[in-house]
JSON list of C-alpha atoms in Angstrom, two decimals:
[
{"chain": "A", "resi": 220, "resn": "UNK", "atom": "CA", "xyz": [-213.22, 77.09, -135.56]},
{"chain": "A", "resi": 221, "resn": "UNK", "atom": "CA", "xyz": [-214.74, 79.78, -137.33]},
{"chain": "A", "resi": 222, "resn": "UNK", "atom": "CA", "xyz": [-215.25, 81.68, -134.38]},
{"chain": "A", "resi": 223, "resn": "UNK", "atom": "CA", "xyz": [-211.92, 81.35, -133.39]},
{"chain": "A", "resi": 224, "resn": "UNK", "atom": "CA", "xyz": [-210.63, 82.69, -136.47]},
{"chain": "A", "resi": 225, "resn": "UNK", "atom": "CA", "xyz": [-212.68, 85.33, -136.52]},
{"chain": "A", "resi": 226, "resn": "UNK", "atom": "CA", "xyz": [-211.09, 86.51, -132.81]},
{"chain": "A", "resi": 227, "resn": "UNK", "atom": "CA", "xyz": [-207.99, 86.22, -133.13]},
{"chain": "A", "resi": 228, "resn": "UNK", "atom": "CA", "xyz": [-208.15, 88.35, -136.82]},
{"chain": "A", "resi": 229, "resn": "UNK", "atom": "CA", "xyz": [-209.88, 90.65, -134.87]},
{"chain": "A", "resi": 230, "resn": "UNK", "atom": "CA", "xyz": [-207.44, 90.95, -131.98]},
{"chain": "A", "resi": 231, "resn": "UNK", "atom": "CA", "xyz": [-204.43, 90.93, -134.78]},
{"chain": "A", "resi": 232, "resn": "UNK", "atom": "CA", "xyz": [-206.08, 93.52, -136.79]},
{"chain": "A", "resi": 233, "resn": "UNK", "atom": "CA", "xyz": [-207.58, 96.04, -134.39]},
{"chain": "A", "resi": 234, "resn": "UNK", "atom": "CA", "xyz": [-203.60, 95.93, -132.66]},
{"chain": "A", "resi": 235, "resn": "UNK", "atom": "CA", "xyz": [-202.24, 96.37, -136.07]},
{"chain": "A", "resi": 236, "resn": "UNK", "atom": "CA", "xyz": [-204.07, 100.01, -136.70]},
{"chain": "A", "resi": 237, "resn": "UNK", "atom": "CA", "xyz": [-204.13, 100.85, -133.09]},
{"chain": "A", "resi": 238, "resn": "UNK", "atom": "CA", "xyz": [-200.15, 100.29, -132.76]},
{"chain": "A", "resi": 239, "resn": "UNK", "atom": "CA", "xyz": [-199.14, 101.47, -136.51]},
{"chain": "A", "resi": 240, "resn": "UNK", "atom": "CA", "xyz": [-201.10, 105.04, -135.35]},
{"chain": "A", "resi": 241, "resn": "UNK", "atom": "CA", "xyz": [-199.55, 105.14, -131.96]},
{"chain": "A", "resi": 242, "resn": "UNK", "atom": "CA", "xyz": [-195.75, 104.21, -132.91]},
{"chain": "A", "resi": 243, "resn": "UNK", "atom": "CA", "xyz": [-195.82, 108.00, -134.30]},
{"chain": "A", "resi": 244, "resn": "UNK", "atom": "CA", "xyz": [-195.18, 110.78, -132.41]},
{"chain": "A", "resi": 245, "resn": "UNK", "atom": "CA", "xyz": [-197.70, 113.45, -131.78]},
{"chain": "A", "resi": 246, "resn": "UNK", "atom": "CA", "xyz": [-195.69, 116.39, -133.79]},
{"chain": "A", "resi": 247, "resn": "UNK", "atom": "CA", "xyz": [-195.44, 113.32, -137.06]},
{"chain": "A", "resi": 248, "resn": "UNK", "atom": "CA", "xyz": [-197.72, 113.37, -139.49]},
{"chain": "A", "resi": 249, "resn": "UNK", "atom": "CA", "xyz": [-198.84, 109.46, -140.12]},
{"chain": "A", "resi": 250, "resn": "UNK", "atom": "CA", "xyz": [-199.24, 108.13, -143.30]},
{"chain": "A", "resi": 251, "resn": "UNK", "atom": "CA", "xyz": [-201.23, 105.21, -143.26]},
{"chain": "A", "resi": 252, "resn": "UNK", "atom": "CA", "xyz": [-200.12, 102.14, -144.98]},
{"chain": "A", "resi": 253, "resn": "UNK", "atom": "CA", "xyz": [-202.30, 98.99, -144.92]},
{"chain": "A", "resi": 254, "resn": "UNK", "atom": "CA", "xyz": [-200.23, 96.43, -146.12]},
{"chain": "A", "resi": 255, "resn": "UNK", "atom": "CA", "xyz": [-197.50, 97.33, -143.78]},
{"chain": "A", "resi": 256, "resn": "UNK", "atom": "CA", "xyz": [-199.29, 97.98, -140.64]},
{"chain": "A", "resi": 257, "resn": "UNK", "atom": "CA", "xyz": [-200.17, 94.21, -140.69]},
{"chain": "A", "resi": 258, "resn": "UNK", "atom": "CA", "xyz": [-196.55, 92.53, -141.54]},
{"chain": "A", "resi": 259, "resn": "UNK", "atom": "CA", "xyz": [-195.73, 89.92, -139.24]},
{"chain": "A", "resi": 260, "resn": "UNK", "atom": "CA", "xyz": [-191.89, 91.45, -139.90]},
{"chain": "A", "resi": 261, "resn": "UNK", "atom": "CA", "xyz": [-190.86, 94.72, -138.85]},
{"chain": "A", "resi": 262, "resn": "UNK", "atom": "CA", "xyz": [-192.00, 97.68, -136.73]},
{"chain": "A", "resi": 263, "resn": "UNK", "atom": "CA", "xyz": [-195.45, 96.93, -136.24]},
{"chain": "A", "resi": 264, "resn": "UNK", "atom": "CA", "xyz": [-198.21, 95.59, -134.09]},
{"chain": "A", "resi": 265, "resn": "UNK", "atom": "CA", "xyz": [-198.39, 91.96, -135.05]},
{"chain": "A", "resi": 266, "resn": "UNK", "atom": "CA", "xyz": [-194.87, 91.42, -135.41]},
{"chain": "A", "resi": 267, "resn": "UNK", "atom": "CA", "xyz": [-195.17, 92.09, -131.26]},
{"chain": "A", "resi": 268, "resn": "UNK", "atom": "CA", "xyz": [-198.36, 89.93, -131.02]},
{"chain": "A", "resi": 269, "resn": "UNK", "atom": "CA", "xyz": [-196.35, 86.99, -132.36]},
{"chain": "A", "resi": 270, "resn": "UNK", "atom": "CA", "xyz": [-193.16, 87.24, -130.86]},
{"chain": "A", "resi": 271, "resn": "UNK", "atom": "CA", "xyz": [-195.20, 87.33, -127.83]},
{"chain": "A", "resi": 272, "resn": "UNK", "atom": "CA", "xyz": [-197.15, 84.12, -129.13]},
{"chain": "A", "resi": 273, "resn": "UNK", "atom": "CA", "xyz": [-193.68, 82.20, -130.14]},
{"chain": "A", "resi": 274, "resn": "UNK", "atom": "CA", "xyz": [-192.59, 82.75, -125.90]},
{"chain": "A", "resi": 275, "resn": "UNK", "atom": "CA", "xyz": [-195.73, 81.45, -124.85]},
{"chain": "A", "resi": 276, "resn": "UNK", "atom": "CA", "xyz": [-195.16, 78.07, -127.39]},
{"chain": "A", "resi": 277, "resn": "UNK", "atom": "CA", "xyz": [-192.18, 77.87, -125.98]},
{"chain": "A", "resi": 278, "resn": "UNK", "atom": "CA", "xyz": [-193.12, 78.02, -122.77]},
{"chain": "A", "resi": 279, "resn": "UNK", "atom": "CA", "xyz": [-196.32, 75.76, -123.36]},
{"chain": "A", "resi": 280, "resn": "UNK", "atom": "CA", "xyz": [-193.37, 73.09, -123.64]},
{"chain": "A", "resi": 281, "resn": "UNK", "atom": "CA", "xyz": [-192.26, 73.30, -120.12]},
{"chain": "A", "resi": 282, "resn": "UNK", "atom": "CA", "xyz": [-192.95, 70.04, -117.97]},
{"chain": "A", "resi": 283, "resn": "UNK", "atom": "CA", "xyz": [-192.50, 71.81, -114.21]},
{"chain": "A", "resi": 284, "resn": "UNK", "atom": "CA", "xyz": [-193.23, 75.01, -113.04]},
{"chain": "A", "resi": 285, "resn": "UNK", "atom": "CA", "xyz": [-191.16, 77.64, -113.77]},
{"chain": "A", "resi": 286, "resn": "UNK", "atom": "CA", "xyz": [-188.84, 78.76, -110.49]},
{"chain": "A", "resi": 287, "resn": "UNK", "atom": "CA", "xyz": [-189.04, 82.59, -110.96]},
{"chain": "A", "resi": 288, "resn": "UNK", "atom": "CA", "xyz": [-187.57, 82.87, -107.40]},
{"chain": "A", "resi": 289, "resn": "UNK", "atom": "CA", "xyz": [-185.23, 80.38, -107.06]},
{"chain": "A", "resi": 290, "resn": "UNK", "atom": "CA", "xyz": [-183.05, 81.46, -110.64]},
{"chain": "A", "resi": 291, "resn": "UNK", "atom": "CA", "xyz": [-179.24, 81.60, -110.61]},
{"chain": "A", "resi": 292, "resn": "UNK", "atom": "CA", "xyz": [-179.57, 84.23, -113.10]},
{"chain": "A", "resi": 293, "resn": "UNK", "atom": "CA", "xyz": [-175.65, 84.43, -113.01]},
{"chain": "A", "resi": 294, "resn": "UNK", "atom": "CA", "xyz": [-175.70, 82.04, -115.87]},
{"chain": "A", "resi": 295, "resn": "UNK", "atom": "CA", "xyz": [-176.73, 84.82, -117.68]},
{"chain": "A", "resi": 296, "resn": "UNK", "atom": "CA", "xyz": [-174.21, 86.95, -119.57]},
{"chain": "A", "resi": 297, "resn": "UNK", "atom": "CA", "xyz": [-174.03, 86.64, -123.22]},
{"chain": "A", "resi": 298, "resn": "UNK", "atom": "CA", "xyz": [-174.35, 89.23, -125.76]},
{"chain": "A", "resi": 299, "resn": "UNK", "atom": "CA", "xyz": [-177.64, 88.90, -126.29]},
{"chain": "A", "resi": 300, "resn": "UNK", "atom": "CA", "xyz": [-179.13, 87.68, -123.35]},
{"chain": "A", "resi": 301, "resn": "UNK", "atom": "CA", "xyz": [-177.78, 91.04, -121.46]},
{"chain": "A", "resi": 302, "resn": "UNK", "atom": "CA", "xyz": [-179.57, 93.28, -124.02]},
{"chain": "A", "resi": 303, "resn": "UNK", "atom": "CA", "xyz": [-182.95, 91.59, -123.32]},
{"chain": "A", "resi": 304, "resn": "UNK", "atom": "CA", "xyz": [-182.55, 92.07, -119.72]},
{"chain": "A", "resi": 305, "resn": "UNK", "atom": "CA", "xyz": [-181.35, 95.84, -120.44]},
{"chain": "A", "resi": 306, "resn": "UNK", "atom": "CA", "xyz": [-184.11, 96.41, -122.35]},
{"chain": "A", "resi": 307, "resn": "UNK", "atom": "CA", "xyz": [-186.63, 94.94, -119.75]},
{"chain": "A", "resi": 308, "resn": "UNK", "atom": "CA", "xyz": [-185.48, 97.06, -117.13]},
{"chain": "A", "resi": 309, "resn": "UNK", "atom": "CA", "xyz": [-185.51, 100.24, -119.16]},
{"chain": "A", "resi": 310, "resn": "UNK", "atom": "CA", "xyz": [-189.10, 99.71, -119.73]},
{"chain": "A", "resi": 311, "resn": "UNK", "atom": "CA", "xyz": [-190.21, 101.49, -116.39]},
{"chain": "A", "resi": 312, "resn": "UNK", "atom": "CA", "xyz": [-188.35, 104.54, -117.85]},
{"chain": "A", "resi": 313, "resn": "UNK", "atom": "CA", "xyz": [-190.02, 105.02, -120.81]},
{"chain": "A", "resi": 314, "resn": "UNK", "atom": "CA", "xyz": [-193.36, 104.62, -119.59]},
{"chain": "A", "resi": 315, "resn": "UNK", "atom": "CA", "xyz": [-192.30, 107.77, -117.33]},
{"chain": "A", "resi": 316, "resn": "UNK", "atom": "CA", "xyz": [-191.28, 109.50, -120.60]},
{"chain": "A", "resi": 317, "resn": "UNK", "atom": "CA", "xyz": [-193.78, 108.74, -122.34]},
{"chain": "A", "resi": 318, "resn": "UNK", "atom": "CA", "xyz": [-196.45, 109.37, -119.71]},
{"chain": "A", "resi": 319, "resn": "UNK", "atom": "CA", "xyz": [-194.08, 112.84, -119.09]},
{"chain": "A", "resi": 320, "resn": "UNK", "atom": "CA", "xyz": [-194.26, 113.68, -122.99]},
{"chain": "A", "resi": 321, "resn": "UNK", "atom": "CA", "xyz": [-197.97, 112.77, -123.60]},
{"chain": "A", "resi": 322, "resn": "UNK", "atom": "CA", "xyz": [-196.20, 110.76, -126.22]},
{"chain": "A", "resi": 323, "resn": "UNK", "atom": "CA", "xyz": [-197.22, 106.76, -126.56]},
{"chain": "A", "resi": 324, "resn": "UNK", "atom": "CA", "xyz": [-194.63, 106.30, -129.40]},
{"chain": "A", "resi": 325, "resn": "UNK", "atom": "CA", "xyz": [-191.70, 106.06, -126.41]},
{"chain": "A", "resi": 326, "resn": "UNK", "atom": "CA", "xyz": [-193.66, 102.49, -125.38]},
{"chain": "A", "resi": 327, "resn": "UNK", "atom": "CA", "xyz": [-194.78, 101.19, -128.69]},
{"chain": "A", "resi": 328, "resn": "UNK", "atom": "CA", "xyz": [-190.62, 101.59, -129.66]},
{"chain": "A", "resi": 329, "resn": "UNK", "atom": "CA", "xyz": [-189.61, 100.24, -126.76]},
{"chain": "A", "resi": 330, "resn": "UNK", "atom": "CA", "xyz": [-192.33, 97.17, -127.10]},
{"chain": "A", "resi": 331, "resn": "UNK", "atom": "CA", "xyz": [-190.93, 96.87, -130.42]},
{"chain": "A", "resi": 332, "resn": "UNK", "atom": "CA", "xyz": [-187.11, 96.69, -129.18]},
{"chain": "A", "resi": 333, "resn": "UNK", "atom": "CA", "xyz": [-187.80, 94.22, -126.38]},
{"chain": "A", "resi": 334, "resn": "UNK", "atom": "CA", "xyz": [-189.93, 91.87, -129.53]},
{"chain": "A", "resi": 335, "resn": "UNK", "atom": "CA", "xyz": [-186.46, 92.58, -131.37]},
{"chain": "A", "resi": 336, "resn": "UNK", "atom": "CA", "xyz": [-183.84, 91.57, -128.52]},
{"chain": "A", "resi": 337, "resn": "UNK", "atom": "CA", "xyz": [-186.18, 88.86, -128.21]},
{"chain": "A", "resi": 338, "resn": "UNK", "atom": "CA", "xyz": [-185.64, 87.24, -131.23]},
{"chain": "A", "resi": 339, "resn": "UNK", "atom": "CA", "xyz": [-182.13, 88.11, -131.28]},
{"chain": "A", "resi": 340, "resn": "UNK", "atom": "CA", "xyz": [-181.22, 86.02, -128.56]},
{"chain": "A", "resi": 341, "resn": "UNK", "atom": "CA", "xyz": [-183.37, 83.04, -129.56]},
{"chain": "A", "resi": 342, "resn": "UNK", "atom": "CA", "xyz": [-182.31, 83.27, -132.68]},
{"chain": "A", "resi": 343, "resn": "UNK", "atom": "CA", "xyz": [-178.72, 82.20, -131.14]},
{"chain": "A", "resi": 344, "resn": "UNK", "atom": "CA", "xyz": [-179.48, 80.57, -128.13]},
{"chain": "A", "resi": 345, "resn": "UNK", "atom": "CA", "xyz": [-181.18, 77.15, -126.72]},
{"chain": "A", "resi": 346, "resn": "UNK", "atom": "CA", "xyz": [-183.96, 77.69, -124.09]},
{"chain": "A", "resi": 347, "resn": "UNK", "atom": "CA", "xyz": [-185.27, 74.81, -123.39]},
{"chain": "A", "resi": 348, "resn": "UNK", "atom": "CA", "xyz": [-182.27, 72.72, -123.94]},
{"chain": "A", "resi": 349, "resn": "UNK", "atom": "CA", "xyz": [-179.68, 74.65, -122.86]},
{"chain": "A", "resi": 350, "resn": "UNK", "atom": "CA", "xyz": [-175.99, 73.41, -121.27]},
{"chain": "A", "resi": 351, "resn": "UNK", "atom": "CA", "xyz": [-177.15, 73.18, -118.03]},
{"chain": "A", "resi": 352, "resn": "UNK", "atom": "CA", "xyz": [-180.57, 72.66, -115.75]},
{"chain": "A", "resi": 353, "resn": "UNK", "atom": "CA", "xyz": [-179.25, 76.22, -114.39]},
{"chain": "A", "resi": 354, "resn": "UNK", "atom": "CA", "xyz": [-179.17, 78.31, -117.37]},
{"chain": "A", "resi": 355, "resn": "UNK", "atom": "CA", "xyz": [-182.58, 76.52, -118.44]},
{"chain": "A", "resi": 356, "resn": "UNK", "atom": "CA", "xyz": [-184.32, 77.98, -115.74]},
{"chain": "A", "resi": 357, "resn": "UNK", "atom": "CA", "xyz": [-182.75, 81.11, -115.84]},
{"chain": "A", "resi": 358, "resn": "UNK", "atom": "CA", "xyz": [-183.79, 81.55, -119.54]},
{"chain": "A", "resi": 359, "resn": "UNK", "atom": "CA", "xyz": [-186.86, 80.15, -119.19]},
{"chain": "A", "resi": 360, "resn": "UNK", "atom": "CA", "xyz": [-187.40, 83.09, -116.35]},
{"chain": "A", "resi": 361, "resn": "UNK", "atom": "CA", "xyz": [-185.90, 85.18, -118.60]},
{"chain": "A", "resi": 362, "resn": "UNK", "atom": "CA", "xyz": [-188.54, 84.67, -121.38]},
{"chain": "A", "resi": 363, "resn": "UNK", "atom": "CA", "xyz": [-191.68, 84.78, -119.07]},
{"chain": "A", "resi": 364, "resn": "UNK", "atom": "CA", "xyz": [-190.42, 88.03, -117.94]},
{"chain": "A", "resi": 365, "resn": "UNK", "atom": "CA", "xyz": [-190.11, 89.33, -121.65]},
{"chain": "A", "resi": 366, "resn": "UNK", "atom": "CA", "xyz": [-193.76, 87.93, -122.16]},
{"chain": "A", "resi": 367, "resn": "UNK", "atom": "CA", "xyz": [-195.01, 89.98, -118.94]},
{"chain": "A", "resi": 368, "resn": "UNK", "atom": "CA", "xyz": [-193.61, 93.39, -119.99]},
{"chain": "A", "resi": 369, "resn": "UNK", "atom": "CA", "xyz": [-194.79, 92.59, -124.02]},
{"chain": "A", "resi": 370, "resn": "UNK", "atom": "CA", "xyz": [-198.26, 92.05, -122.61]},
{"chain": "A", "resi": 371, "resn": "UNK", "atom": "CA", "xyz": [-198.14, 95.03, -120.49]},
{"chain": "A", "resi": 372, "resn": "UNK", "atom": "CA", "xyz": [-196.49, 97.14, -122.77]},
{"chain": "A", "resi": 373, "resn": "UNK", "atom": "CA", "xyz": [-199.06, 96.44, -125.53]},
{"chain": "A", "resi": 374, "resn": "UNK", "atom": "CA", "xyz": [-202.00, 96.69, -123.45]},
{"chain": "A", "resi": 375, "resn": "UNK", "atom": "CA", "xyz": [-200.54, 100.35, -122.55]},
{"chain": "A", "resi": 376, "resn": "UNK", "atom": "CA", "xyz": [-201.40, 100.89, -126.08]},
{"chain": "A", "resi": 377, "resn": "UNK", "atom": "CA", "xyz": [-204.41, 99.18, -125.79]},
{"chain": "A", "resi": 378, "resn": "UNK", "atom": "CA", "xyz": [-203.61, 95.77, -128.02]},
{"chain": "A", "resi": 379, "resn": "UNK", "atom": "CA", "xyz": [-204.55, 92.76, -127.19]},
{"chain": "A", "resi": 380, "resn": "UNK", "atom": "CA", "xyz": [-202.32, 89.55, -127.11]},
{"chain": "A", "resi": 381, "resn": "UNK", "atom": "CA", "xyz": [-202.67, 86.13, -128.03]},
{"chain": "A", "resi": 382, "resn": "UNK", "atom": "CA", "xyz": [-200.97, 83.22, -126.48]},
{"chain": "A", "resi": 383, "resn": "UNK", "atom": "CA", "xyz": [-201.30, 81.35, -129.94]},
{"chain": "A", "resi": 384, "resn": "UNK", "atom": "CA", "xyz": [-201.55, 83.08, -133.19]}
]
């Protein structure tokens, strides 16, 4: 609808400016550039929002429940799958730094980074259909986890998500 439309523009828009101005660090000047603060490629708000958006499509074609606790996440282990996960549990850390430096760039790069390792490793990798039942699961627990810390991580910076875009 209309209304819908209207929403999520908003939502993409407002998260655009908010994370293009917070991606800089305090002592940076910013110069402002429309056009690219709303790409859907590259360092920027709604690049985030989507990737984001493209977990929760994939996860909106999951049958059963995920298992978060019962994962064999020792199916994990290539390339790219182990820089997602490094990347998720750095994200602790640079909320500390960035809280330390009064600096919100330290999240809105690290947001960015996860989005990036994100893509990466779907880029090369089945989730849904993977080899086994096993690595399924543990990928599909893999990618809700990325969605949690992209939601929380952007909300830090005060942007909302959307589950579709």
């Amino acid at each position: 609808s209309d209304a819908e439309i209207d929403r999520r523009s908003a939502i993409i828009g407002v998260g655009a400016i908010k994370f293009y101005l917070l991606r800089v660090r305090p002592s940076q000047d910013i110069h402002f550039d429309p056009n690219e603060s709303i790409s859907f490629d590259g360092f920027t708000g709604p690049y985030c929002q989507y990737v984001y958006a493209r977990i929760f499509g994939i996860l909106g074609n999951v049958k059963n429940e995920i298992n978060m606790k019962g994962c064999d996440f020792s199916t994990l282990g290539n390339e790219e799958e182990l820089l997602l996960i490094r990347k998720l549990i750095q994200f602790p850390e640079k909320i500390k730094i960035a809280i330390d430096e009064l600096n919100t760039s330290h999240i809105a790069i690290h947001v960015y980074d996860i989005a990036r390792a994100f893509n990466q490793f779907y880029s090369k990798h089945k989730v849904l259909h993977a080899e086994t039942q096993e690595l399924t699961n543990a990928r599909l627990v893999l990618i809700k986890s990325t969605a949690i810390v992209l939601k929380k991580g952007l909300n830090l910076l005060g942007i909302d998500v959307l589950e579709e875009m």
